[in-house]
Coordinates of C-alpha atoms in Angstrom, one line a residue:
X1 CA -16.7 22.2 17.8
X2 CA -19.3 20.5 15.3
X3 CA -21.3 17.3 16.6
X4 CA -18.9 13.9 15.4
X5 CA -15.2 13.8 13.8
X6 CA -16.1 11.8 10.5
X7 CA -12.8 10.5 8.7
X8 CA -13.9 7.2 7.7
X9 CA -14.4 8.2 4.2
X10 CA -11.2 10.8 3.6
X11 CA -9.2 7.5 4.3
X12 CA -11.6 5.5 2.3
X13 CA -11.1 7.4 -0.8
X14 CA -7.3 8.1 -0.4
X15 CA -6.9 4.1 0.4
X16 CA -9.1 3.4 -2.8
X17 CA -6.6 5.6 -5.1
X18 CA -3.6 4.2 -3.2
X19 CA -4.7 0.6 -4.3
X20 CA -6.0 1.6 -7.6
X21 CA -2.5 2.8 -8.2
X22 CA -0.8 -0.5 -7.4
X23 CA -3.1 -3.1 -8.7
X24 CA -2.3 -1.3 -12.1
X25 CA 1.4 -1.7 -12.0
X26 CA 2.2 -4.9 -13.3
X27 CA -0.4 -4.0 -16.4
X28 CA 1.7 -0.8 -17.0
X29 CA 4.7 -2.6 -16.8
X30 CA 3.9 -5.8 -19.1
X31 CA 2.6 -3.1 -21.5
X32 CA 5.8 -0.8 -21.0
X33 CA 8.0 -4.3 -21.7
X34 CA 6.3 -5.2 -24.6
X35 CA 6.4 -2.4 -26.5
X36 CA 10.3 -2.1 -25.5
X37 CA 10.3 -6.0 -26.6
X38 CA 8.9 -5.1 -30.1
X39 CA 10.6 -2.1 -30.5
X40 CA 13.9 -3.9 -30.1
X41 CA 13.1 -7.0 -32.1
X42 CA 12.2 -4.5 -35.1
X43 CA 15.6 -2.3 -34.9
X44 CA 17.4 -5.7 -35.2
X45 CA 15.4 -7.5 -38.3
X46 CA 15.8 -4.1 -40.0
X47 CA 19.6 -4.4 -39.3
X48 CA 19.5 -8.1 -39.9
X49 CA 17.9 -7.5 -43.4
X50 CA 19.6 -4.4 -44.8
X51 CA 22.9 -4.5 -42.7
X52 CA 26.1 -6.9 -42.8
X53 CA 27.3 -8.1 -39.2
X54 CA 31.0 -7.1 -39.2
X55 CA 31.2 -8.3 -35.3
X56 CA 29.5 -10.0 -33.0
X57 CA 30.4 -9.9 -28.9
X58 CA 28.3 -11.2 -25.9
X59 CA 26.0 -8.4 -25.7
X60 CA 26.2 -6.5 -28.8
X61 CA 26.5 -6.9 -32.6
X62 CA 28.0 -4.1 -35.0
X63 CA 26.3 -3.8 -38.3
X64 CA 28.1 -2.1 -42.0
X65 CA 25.0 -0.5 -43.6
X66 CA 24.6 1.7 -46.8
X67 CA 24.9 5.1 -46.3
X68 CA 20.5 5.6 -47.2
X69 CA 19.9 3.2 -44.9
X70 CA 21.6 4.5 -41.8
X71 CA 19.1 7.6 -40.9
X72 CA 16.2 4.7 -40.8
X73 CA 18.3 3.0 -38.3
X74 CA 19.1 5.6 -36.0
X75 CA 15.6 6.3 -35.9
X76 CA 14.5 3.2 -35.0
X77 CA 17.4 2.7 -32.8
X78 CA 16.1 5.7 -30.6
X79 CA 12.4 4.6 -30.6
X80 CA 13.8 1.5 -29.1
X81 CA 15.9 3.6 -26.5
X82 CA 12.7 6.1 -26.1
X83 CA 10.6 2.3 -24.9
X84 CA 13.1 1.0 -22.7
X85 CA 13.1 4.6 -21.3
X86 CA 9.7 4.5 -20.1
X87 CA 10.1 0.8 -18.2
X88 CA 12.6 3.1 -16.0
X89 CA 10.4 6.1 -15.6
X90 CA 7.3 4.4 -14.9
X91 CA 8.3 2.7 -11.7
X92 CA 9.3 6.4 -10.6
X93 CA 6.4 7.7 -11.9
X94 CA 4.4 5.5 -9.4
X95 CA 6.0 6.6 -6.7
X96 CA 5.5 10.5 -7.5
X97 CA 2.0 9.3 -7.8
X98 CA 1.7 7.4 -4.9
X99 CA 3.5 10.2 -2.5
X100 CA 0.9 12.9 -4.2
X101 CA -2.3 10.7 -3.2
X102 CA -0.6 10.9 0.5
X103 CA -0.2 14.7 0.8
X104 CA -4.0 15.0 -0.9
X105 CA -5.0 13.0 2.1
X106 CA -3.1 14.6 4.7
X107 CA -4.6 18.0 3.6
X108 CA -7.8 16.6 3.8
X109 CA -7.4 14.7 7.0
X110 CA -6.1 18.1 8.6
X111 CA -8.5 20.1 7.6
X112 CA -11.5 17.7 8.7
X113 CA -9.8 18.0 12.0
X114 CA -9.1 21.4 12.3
X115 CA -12.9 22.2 11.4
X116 CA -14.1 19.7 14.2
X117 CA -11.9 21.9 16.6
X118 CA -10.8 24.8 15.0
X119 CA -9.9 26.6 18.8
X120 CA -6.5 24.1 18.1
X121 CA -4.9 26.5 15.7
X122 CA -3.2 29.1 17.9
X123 CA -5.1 32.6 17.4
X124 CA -2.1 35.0 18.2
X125 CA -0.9 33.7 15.2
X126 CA -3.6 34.0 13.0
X127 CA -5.1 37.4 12.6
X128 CA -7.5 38.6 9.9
X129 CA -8.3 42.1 8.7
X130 CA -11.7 43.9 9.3
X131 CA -11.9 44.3 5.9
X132 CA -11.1 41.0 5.1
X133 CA -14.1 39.7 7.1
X134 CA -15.8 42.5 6.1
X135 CA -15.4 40.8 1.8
X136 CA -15.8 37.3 3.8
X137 CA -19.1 38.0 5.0
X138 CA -19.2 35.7 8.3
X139 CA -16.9 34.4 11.0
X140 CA -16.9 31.1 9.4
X141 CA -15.8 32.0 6.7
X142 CA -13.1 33.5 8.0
X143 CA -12.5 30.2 10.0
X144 CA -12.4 28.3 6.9
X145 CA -9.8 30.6 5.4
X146 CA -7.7 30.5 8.4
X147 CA -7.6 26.8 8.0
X148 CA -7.1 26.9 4.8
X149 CA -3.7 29.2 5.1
X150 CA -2.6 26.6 7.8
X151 CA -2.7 23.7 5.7
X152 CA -0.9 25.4 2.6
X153 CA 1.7 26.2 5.1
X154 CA 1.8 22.5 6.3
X155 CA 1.8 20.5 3.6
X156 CA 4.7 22.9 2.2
X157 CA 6.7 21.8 4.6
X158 CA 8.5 18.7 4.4
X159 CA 7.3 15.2 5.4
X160 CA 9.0 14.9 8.6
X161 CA 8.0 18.4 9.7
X162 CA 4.7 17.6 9.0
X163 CA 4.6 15.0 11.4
X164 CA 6.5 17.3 13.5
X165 CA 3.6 19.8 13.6
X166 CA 1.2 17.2 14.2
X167 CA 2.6 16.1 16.9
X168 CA 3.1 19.8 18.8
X169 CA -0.7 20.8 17.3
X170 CA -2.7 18.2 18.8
X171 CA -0.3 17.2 21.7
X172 CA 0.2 13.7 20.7
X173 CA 3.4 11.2 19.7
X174 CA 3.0 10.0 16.1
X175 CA 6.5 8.9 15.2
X176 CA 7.6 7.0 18.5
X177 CA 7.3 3.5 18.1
X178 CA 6.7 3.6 14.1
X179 CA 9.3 1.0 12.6
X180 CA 8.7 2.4 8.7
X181 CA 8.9 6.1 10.3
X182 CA 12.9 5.8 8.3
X183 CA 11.4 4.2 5.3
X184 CA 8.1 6.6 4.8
X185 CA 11.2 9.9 5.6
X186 CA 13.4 8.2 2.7
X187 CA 10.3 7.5 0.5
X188 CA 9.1 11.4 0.4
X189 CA 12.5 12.2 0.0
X190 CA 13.1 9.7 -3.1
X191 CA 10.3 10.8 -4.6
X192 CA 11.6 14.5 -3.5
X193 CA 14.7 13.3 -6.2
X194 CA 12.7 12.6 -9.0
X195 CA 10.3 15.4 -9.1
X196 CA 13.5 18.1 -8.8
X197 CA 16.6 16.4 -10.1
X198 CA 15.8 13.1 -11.6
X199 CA 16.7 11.1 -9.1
X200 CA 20.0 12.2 -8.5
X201 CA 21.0 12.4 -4.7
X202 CA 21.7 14.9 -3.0
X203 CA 23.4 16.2 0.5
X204 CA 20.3 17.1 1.7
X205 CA 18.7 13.7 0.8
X206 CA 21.8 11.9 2.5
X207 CA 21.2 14.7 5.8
X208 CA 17.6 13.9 6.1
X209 CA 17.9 10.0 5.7
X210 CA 21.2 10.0 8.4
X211 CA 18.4 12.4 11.0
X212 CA 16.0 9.3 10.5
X213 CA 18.1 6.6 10.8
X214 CA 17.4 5.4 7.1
X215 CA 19.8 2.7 6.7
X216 CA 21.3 4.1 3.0
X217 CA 23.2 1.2 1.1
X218 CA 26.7 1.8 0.5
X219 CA 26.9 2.3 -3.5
X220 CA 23.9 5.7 -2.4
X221 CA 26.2 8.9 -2.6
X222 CA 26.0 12.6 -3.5
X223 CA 25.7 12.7 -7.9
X224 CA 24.6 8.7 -7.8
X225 CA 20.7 8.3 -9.4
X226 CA 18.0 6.3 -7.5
X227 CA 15.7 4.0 -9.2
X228 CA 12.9 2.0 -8.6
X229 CA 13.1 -1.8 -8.6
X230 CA 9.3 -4.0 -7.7
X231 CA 10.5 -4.7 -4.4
X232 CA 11.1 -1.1 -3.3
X233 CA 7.7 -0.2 -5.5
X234 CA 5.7 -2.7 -3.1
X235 CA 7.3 -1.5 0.0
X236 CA 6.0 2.1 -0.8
X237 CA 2.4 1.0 -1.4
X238 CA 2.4 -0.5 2.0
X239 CA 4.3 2.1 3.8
X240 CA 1.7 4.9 2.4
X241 CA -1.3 2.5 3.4
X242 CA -0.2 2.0 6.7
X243 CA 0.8 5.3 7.8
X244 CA -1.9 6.8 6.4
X245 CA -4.7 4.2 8.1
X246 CA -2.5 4.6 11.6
X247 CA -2.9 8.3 11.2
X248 CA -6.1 8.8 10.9
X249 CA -6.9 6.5 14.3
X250 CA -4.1 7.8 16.4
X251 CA -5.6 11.2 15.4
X252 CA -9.4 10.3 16.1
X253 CA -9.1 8.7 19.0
X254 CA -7.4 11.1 20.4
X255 CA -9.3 14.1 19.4
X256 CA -12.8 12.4 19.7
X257 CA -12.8 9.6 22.0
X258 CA -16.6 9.9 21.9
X259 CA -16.2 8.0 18.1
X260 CA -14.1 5.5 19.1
X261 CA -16.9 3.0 17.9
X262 CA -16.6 4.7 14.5
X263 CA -13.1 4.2 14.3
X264 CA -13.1 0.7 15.3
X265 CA -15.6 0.1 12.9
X266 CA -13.7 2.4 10.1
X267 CA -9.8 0.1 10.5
X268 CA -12.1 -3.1 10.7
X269 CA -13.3 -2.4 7.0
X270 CA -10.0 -1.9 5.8
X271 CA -8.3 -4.9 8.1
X272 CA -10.8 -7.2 6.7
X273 CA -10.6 -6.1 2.9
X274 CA -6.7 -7.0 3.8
X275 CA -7.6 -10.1 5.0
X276 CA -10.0 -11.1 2.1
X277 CA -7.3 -10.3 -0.4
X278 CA -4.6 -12.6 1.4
X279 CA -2.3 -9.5 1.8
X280 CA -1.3 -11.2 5.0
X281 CA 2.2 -9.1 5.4
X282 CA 0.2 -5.4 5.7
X283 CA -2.5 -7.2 7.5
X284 CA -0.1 -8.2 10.7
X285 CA 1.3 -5.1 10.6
X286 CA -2.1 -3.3 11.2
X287 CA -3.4 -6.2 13.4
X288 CA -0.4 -5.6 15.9
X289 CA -0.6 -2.0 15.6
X290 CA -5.0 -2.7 16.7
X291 CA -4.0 -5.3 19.7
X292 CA -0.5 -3.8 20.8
X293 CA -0.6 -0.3 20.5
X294 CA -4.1 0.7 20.5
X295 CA -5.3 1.0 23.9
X296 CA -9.0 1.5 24.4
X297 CA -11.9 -0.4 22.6
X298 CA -16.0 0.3 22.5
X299 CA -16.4 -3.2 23.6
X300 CA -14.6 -6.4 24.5
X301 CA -16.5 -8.2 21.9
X302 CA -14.4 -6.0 19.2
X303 CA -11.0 -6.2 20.5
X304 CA -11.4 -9.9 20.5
X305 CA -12.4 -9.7 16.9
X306 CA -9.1 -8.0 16.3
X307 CA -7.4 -10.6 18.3
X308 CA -8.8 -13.4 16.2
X309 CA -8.3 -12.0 12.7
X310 CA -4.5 -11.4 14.1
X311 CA -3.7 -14.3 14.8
X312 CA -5.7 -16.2 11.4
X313 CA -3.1 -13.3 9.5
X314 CA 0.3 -14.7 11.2
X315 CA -1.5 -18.4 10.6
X316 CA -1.9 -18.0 6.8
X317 CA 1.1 -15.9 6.2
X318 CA 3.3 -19.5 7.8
X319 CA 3.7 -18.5 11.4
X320 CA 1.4 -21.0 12.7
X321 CA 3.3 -20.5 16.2
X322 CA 3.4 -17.0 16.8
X323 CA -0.9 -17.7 15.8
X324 CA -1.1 -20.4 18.5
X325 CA 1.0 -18.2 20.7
X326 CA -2.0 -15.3 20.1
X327 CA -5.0 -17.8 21.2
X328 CA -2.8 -18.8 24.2
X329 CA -2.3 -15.6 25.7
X330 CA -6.3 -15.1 25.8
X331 CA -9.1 -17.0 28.4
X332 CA -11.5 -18.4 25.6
X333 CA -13.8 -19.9 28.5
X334 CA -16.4 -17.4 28.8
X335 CA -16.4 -16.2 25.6
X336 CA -19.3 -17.0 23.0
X337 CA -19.9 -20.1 20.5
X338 CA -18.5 -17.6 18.0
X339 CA -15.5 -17.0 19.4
X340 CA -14.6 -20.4 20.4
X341 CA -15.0 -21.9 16.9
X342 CA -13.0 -19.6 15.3
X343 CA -10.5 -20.5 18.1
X344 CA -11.0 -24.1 17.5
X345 CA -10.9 -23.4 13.8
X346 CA -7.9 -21.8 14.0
X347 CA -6.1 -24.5 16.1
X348 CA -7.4 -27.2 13.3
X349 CA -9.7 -28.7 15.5
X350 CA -12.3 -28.9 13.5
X351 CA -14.6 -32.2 15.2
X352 CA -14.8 -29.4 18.1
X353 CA -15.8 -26.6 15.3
X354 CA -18.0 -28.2 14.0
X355 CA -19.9 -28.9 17.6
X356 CA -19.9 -25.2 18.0
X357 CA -21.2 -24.7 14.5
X358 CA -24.3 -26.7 14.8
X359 CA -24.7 -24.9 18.5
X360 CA -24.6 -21.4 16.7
X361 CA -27.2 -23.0 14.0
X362 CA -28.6 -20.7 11.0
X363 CA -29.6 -17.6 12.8
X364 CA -26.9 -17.1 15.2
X365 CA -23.9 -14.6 15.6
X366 CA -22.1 -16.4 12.7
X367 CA -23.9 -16.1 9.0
X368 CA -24.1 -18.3 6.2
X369 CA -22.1 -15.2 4.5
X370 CA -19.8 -15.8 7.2
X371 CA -18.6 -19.2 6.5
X372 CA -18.5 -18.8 2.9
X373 CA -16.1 -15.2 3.3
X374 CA -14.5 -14.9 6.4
X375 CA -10.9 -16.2 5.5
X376 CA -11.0 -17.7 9.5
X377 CA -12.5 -20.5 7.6
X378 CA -9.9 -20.6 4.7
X379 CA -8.7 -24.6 5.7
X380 CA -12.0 -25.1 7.5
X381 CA -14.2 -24.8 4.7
X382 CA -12.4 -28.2 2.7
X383 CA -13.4 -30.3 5.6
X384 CA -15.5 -33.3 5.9
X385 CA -16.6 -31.7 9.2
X386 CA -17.4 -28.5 7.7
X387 CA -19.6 -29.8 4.8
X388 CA -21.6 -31.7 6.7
X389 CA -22.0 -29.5 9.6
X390 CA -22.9 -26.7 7.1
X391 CA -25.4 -28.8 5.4
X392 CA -26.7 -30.0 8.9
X393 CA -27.4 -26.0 10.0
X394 CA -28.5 -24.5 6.7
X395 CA -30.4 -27.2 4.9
X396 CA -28.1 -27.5 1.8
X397 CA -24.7 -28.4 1.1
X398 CA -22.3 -25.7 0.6
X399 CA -21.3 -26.1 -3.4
X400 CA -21.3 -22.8 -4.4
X401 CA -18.1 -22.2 -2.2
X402 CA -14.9 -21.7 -4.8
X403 CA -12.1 -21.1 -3.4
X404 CA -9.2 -19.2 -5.0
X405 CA -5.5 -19.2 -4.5
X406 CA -4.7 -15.4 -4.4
X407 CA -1.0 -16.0 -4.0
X408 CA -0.7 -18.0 -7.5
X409 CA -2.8 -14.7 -8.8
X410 CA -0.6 -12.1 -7.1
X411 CA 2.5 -14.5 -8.6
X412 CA 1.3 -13.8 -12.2
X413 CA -0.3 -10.7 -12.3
X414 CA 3.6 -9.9 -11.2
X415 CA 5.0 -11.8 -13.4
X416 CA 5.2 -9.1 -15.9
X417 CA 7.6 -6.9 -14.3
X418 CA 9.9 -9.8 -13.8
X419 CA 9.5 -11.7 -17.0
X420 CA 9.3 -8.6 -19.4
X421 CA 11.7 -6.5 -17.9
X422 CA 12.9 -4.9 -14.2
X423 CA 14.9 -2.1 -16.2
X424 CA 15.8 -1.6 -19.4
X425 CA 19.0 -3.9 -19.7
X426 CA 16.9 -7.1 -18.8
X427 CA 15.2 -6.8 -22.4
X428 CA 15.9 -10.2 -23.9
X429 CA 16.6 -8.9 -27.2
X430 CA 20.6 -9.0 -28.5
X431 CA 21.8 -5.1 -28.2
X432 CA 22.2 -3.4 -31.5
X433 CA 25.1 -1.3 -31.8
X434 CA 25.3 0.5 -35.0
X435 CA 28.6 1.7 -36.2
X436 CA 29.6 4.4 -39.0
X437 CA 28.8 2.9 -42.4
X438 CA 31.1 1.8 -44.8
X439 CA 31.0 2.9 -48.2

């Protein structure tokens, strides 16, 4: 067994690609809709010009054209098919994309693991010749071979007997509990569709989802094609994140319990950067998982840290209850000044923050970097009381706060995908349907 189990920065990186990924859609998309918006608009103004309308219906318009013009048509006819093509593929494409960032991970994370304790993987099953060891040149070698051979064979196997091997492997339940388990088990098999039969569904796909308990809507049947809408694009991001981050603690507190600080510290990174960018929805989810399921903490100072930032998630995601309902179920009265203004904070009580704000003063447990970041102080910060309690502990008021609506930013930096096009019948350019010329 080497010294510590390090996995903070395996799920760093695969979380970093994972995000990368999704904050890139709606650029893709807008892109994707314009050039099918363009393409369109120039098939019909050739039409327009050299063609004669014959018929016009709701959705369509039939042109007569001469005979040298019709090959020029048809090809611009299919570049416009060929763009409005791509504004279905790409959503899939993302998917494929974000499922392959997932099984790099999971080899990674397996690997890391199986190198801290390599005596896991069961030796009667894993022999090596003499004169392989011989070529290898050193027992660890031959360790890192072996492990090698077991992760190809894992991540061969499908998603759900993945988990199933994890489970049996390192003696621990990874699926009971886990509401998305049916959405990530229809998700890997979606994307199994696209890669092998272009999204067409099959009895195996329909066998799998009915073993997980995927909820299948009723139109989904055997020679049907699956597609990708922004809804179901989202719900994959977030599914992907949050099995992957809930994997790697389950795992590494399990297997190390001597780095439980490090993994603490590791899912309060990535619960903060959640926070910071108001994605409230896959915030809560992670908080709960942190105060409900996880069990043990380094100190009680930290799990009240996760109790805090859960319930200022369920407070500016519009469940101001279940927030108050969080702050109740805790005894605030012998914790710190830091502790109880965020409480009071949080309970928009902010004459009694601002007592505990001038208490903490400028070198106390709560930074200047603090008050201007932390999103516990979202409202707080456009106070009366916080102005002049700031100004009162550091000397200066606080003008170089901005604050920035992230919801109005997520709203248009989506907008694309809705307002260009979902699929390719929502481009708002009159169908062209070109009939046989008459000469």
């Amino acid at each position: 067994m080497s010294g510590n189990l390090e996995l903070h920065e395996i799920v760093n990186n695969y979380l970093h690609k994972l995000v990368a990924l999704h904050e890139v859609v709606p650029y893709q998309m807008a892109m994707a809709g314009t050039v099918a918006i363009e393409s369109a608009k120039k098939h019909k103004k050739f039409l327009d010009e050299k063609g004669e309308k014959i018929e016009e219906v709701e959705d369509s318009t039939s042109y007569k054209l001469d005979f040298k013009d019709v090959k020029r048509s048809s090809r611009l006819g299919l570049r416009s098919d060929r763009a409005k093509t791509v504004l279905e593929l790409l959503p899939r494409n993302f998917i494929v994309s974000y499922v392959s960032e997932y099984d790099s991970y999971l080899g990674q994370l397996i690997t890391q693991i199986l190198k801290f304790k390599p005596e896991i993987i069961n030796s009667k099953d894993k022999n090596i010749s003499l004169s392989d060891l011989v070529n290898l040149g050193s027992v660890e070698a031959a360790i890192e071979k072996i492990i090698a051979k077991e992760v190809e064979s894992v991540l061969r196997s499908s998603h759900s007997d993945q988990f199933s091997w994890m489970e049996s492997t390192f003696s621990i339940s990874l699926t009971s509990g886990l509401e998305s388990w049916p959405t990530f088990v229809e998700l890997t098999e979606r994307r199994n569709l696209f890669v092998h039969c272009d999204g067409v569904v099959s009895e195996q796909y329909l066998k799998v989802c009915k073993n997980h308990k995927v909820t299948i809507e009723k139109d989904v049947s055997v020679g049907s094609r699956l597609k990708v809408d922004k809804k179901y694009l989202r719900q994959s991001y977030e599914t992907l994140y949050e099995i992957g981050l809930k994997l790697s603690q389950v795992l590494w507190r399990k297997l190390s319990p001597n780095d439980i600080e490090k993994a603490e510290q590791s899912l309060s990174h990535f619960v903060y950067e959640l926070l910071i960018e108001e994605n409230y929805r896959l915030a809560k989810n992670l908080l709960d998982f942190a105060c409900c399921t996880l069990k043990k903490w380094s100190s009680e100072g930290d799990r009240l840290v996760y109790v805090v930032n859960r319930a200022l998630a369920y407070k500016f995601s519009g469940d101001n209850e279940k927030c108050q309902s969080i702050l109740s179920s805790q005894d605030w009265s012998a914790c710190g000044d830091n502790f109880n203004l965020c409480v009071s904070v949080l309970q928009d009580d902010f004459k009694r923050a601002k007592k505990f704000m001038i208490r903490i003063g400028n070198s106390g447990s709560v930074s200047e970097l603090d008050y201007i970041e932390w999103p516990c102080f979202k409202d707080f910060r456009e106070s009366d009381e916080f102005i002049t309690g700031f100004t009162e502990v550091f000397g200066f008021p606080p003008t170089t706060i901005e604050q920035l609506n992230n919801d109005e930013v997520d709203e248009e930096s989506n907008a694309p995908i809705e307002d260009v096009a979902e699929s390719p019948s929502e481009i708002s350019v009159d169908e062209c349907t070109v009939k046989e010329p008459e000469i």
